[in-house]
PDB file of C-alpha atoms in Angstrom:
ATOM      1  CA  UNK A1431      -7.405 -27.301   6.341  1.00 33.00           C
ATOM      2  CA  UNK A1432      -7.234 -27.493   2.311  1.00 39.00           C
ATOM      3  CA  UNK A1433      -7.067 -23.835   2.077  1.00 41.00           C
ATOM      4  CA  UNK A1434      -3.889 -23.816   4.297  1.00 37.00           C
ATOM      5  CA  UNK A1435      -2.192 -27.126   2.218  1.00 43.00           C
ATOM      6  CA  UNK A1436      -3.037 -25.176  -1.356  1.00 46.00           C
ATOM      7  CA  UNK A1437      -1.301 -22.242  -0.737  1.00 50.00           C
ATOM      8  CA  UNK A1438       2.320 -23.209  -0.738  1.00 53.00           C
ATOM      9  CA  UNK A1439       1.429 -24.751  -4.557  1.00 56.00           C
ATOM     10  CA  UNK A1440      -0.239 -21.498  -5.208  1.00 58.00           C
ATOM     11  CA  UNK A1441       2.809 -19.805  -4.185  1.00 59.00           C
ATOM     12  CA  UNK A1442       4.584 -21.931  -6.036  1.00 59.00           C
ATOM     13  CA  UNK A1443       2.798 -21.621  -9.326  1.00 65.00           C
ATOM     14  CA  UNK A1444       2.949 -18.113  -9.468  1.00 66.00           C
ATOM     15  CA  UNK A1445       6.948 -17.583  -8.512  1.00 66.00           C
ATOM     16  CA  UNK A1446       7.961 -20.269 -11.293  1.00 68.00           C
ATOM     17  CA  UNK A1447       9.630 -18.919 -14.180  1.00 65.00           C
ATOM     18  CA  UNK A1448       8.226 -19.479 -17.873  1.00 71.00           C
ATOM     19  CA  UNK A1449      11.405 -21.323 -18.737  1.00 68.00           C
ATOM     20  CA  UNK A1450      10.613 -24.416 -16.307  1.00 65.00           C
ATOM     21  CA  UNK A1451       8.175 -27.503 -16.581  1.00 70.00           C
ATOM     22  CA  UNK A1452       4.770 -27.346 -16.401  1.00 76.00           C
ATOM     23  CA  UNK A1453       4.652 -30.363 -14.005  1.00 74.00           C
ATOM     24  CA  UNK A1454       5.102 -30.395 -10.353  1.00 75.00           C
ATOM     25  CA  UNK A1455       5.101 -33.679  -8.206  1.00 74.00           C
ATOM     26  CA  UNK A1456       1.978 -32.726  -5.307  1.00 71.00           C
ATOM     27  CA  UNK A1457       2.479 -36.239  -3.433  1.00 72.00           C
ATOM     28  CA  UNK A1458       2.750 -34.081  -0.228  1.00 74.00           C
ATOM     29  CA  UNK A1459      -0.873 -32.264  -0.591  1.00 76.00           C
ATOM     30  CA  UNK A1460      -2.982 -34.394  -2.653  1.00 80.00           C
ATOM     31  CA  UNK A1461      -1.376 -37.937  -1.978  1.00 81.00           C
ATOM     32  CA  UNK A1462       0.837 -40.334  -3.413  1.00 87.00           C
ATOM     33  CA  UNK A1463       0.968 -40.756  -6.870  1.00 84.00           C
ATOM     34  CA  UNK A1464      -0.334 -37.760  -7.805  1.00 86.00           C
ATOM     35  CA  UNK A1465       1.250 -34.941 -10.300  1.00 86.00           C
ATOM     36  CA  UNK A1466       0.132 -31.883 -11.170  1.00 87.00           C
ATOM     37  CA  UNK A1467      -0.098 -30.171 -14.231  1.00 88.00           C
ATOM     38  CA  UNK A1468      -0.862 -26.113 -15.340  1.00 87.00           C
ATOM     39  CA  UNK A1469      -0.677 -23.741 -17.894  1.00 88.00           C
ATOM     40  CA  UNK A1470      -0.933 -20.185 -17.293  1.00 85.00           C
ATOM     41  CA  UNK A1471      -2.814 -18.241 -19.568  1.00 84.00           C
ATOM     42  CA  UNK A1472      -2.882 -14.138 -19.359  1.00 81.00           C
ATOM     43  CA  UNK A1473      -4.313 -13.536 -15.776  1.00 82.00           C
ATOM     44  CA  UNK A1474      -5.744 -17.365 -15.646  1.00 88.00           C
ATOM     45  CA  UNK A1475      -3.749 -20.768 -14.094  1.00 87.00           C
ATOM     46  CA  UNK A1476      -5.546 -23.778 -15.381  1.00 90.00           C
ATOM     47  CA  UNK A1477      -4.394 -26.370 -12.998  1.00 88.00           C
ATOM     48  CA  UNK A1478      -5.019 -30.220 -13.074  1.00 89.00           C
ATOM     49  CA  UNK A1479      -3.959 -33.182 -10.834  1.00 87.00           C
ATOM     50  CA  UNK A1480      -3.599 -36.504 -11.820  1.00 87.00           C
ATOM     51  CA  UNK A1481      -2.029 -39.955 -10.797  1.00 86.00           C
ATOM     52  CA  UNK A1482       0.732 -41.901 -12.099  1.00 84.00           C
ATOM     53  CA  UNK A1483      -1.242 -43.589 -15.254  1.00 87.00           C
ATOM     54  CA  UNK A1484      -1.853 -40.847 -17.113  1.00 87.00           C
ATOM     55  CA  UNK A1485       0.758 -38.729 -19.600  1.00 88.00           C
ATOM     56  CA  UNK A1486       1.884 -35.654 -18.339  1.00 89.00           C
ATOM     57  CA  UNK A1487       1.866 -34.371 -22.185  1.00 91.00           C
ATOM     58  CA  UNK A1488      -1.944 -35.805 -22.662  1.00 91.00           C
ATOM     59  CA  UNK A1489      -2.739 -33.588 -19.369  1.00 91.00           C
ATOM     60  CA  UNK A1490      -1.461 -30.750 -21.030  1.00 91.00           C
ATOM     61  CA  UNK A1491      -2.910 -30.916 -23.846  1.00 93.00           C
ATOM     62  CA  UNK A1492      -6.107 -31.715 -22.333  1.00 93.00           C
ATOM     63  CA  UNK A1493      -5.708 -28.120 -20.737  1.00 93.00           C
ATOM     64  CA  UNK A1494      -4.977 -26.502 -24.248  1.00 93.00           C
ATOM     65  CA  UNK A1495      -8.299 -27.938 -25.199  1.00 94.00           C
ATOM     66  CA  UNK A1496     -10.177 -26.692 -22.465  1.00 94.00           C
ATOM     67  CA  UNK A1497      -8.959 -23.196 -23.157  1.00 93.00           C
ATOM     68  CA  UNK A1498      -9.309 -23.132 -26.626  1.00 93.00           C
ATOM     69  CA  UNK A1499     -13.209 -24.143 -25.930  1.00 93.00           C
ATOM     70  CA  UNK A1500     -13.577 -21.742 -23.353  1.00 93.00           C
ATOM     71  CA  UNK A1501     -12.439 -18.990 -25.875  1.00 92.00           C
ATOM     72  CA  UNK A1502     -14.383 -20.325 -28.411  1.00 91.00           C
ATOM     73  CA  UNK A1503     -17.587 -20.215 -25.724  1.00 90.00           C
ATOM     74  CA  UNK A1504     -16.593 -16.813 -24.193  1.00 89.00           C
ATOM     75  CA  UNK A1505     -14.926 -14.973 -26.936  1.00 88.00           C
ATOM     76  CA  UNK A1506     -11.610 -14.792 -25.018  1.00 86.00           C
ATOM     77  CA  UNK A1507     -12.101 -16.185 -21.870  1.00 89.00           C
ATOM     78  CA  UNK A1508     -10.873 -14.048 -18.432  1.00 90.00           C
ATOM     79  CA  UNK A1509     -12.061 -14.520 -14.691  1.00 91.00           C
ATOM     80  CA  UNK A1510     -15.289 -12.843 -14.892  1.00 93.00           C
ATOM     81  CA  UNK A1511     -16.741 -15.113 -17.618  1.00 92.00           C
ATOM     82  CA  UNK A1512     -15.070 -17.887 -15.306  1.00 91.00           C
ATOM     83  CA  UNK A1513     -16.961 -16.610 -12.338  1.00 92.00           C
ATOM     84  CA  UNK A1514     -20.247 -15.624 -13.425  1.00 94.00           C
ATOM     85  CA  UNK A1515     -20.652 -18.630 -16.105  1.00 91.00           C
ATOM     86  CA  UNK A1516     -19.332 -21.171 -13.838  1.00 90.00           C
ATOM     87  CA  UNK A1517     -22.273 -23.480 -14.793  1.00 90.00           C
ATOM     88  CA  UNK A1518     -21.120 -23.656 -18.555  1.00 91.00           C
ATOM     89  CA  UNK A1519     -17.660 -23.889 -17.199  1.00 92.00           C
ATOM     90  CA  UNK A1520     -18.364 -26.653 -15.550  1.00 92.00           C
ATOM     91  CA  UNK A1521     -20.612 -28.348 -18.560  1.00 91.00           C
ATOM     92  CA  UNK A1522     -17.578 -27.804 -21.149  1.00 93.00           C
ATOM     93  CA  UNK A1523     -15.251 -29.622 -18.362  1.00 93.00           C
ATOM     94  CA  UNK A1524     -17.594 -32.357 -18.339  1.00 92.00           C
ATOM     95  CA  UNK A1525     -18.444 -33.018 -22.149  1.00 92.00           C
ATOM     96  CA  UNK A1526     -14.312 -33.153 -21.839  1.00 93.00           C
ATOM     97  CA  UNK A1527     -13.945 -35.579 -19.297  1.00 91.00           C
ATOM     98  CA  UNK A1528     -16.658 -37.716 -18.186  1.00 88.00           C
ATOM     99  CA  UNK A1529     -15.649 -40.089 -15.016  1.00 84.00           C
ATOM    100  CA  UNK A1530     -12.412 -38.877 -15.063  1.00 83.00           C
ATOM    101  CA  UNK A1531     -11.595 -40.350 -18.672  1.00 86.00           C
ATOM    102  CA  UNK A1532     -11.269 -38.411 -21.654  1.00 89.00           C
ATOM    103  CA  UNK A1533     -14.380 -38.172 -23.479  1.00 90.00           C
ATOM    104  CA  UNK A1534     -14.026 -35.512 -26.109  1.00 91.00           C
ATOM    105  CA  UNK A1535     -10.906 -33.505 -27.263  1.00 90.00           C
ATOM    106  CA  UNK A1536     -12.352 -32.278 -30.126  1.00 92.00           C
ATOM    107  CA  UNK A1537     -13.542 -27.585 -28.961  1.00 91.00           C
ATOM    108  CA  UNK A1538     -15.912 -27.227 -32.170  1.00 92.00           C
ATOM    109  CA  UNK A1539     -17.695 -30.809 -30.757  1.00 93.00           C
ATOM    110  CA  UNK A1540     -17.227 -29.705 -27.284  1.00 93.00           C
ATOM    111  CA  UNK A1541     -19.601 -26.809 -28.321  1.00 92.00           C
ATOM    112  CA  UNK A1542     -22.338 -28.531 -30.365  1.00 93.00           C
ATOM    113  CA  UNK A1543     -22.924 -30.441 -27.607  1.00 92.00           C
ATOM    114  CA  UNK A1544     -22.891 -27.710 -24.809  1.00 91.00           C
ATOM    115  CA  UNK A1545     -24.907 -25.761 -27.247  1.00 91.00           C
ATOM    116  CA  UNK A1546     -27.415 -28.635 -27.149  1.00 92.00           C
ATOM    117  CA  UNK A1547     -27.324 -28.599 -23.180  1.00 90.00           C
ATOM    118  CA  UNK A1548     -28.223 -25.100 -23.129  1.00 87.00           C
ATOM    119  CA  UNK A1549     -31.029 -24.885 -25.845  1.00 89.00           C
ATOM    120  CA  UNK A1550     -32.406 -28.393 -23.910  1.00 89.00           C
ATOM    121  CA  UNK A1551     -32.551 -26.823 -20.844  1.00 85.00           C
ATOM    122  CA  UNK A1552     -33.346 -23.050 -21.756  1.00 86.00           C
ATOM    123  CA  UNK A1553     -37.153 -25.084 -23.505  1.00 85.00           C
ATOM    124  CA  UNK A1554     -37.431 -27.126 -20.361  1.00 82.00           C
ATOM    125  CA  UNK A1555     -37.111 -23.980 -18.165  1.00 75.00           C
ATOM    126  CA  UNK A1556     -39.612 -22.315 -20.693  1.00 69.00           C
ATOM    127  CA  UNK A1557     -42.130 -25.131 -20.526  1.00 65.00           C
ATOM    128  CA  UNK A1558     -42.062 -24.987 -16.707  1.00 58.00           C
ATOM    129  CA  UNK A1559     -41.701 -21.139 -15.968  1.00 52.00           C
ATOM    130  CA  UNK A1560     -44.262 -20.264 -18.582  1.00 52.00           C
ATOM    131  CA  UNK A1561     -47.560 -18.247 -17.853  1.00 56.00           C
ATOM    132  CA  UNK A1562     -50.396 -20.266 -15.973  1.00 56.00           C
ATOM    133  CA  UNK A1563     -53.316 -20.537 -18.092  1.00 55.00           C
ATOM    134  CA  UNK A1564     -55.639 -20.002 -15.741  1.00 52.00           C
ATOM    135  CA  UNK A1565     -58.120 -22.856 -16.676  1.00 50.00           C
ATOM    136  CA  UNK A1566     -58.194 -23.827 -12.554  1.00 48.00           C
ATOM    137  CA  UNK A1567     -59.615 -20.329 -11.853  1.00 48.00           C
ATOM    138  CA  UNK A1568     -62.544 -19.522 -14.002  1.00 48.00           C
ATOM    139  CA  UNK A1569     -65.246 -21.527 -11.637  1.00 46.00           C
ATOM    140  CA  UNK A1570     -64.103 -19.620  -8.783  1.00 42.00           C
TER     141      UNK A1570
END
């Protein structure tokens, strides 16, 4: 059922000219109240949704952020680093906005601390993926 109610915004989003707003009211598929907000970049739509209380302007910016630290992370970002990195996307989205408020808008602190998330968990995977040292087998 959600794949059949996102496809007439998809359609939508892709047959909009680049002279027109960036905002589109989606009461009819996510609810009422809701807006939603994208920027297309080359071959990418970067598409939020958001009630009432929140600035359409602060959304977009938000999404200029995002991109700008996903280029900074990926070295110009385009689907495949999207795809097959998903797990960094998803940890720059989330140093962004934490509990759907806006934590960090600040790419070069974005990436310290994803930086920090990756070296943290790249020693914890060593520590528990590391050889055996055998000490249980020797009396055997």
């Amino acid at each position: 059922m959600r794949a059949i109610t996102r496809k007439p915004h998809a359609s939508v989003l892709c047959g909009r000219p680049e002279n027109v707003s960036s905002f589109i009211e989606s009461d009819a598929i996510f609810g009422p109240d809701t807006r939603l907000v994208y920027k297309h970049y080359a071959t990418l739509y970067f598409v939020f949704v958001f009630d009432s209380s929140e600035n359409e302007l602060a959304m977009l910016d938000l999404i200029q952020v995002f991109v700008e630290t996903l280029d900074k992370c990926f070295k110009n970002v385009c689907e495949l680093d999207i795809v097959f990195n998903f797990n960094k996307m998803h940890t720059i989205l989330d140093e962004i906005v934490l509990g759907g408020q806006v934590s960090e808008t600040s790419s070069d602190q974005v990436i310290k601390a994803v930086d920090e998330i990756i070296k943290m968990e790249r020693s914890s995977n060593s520590l528990t993926l590391g050889p055996k040292t055998g000490s249980g087998r020797q009396g055997r």
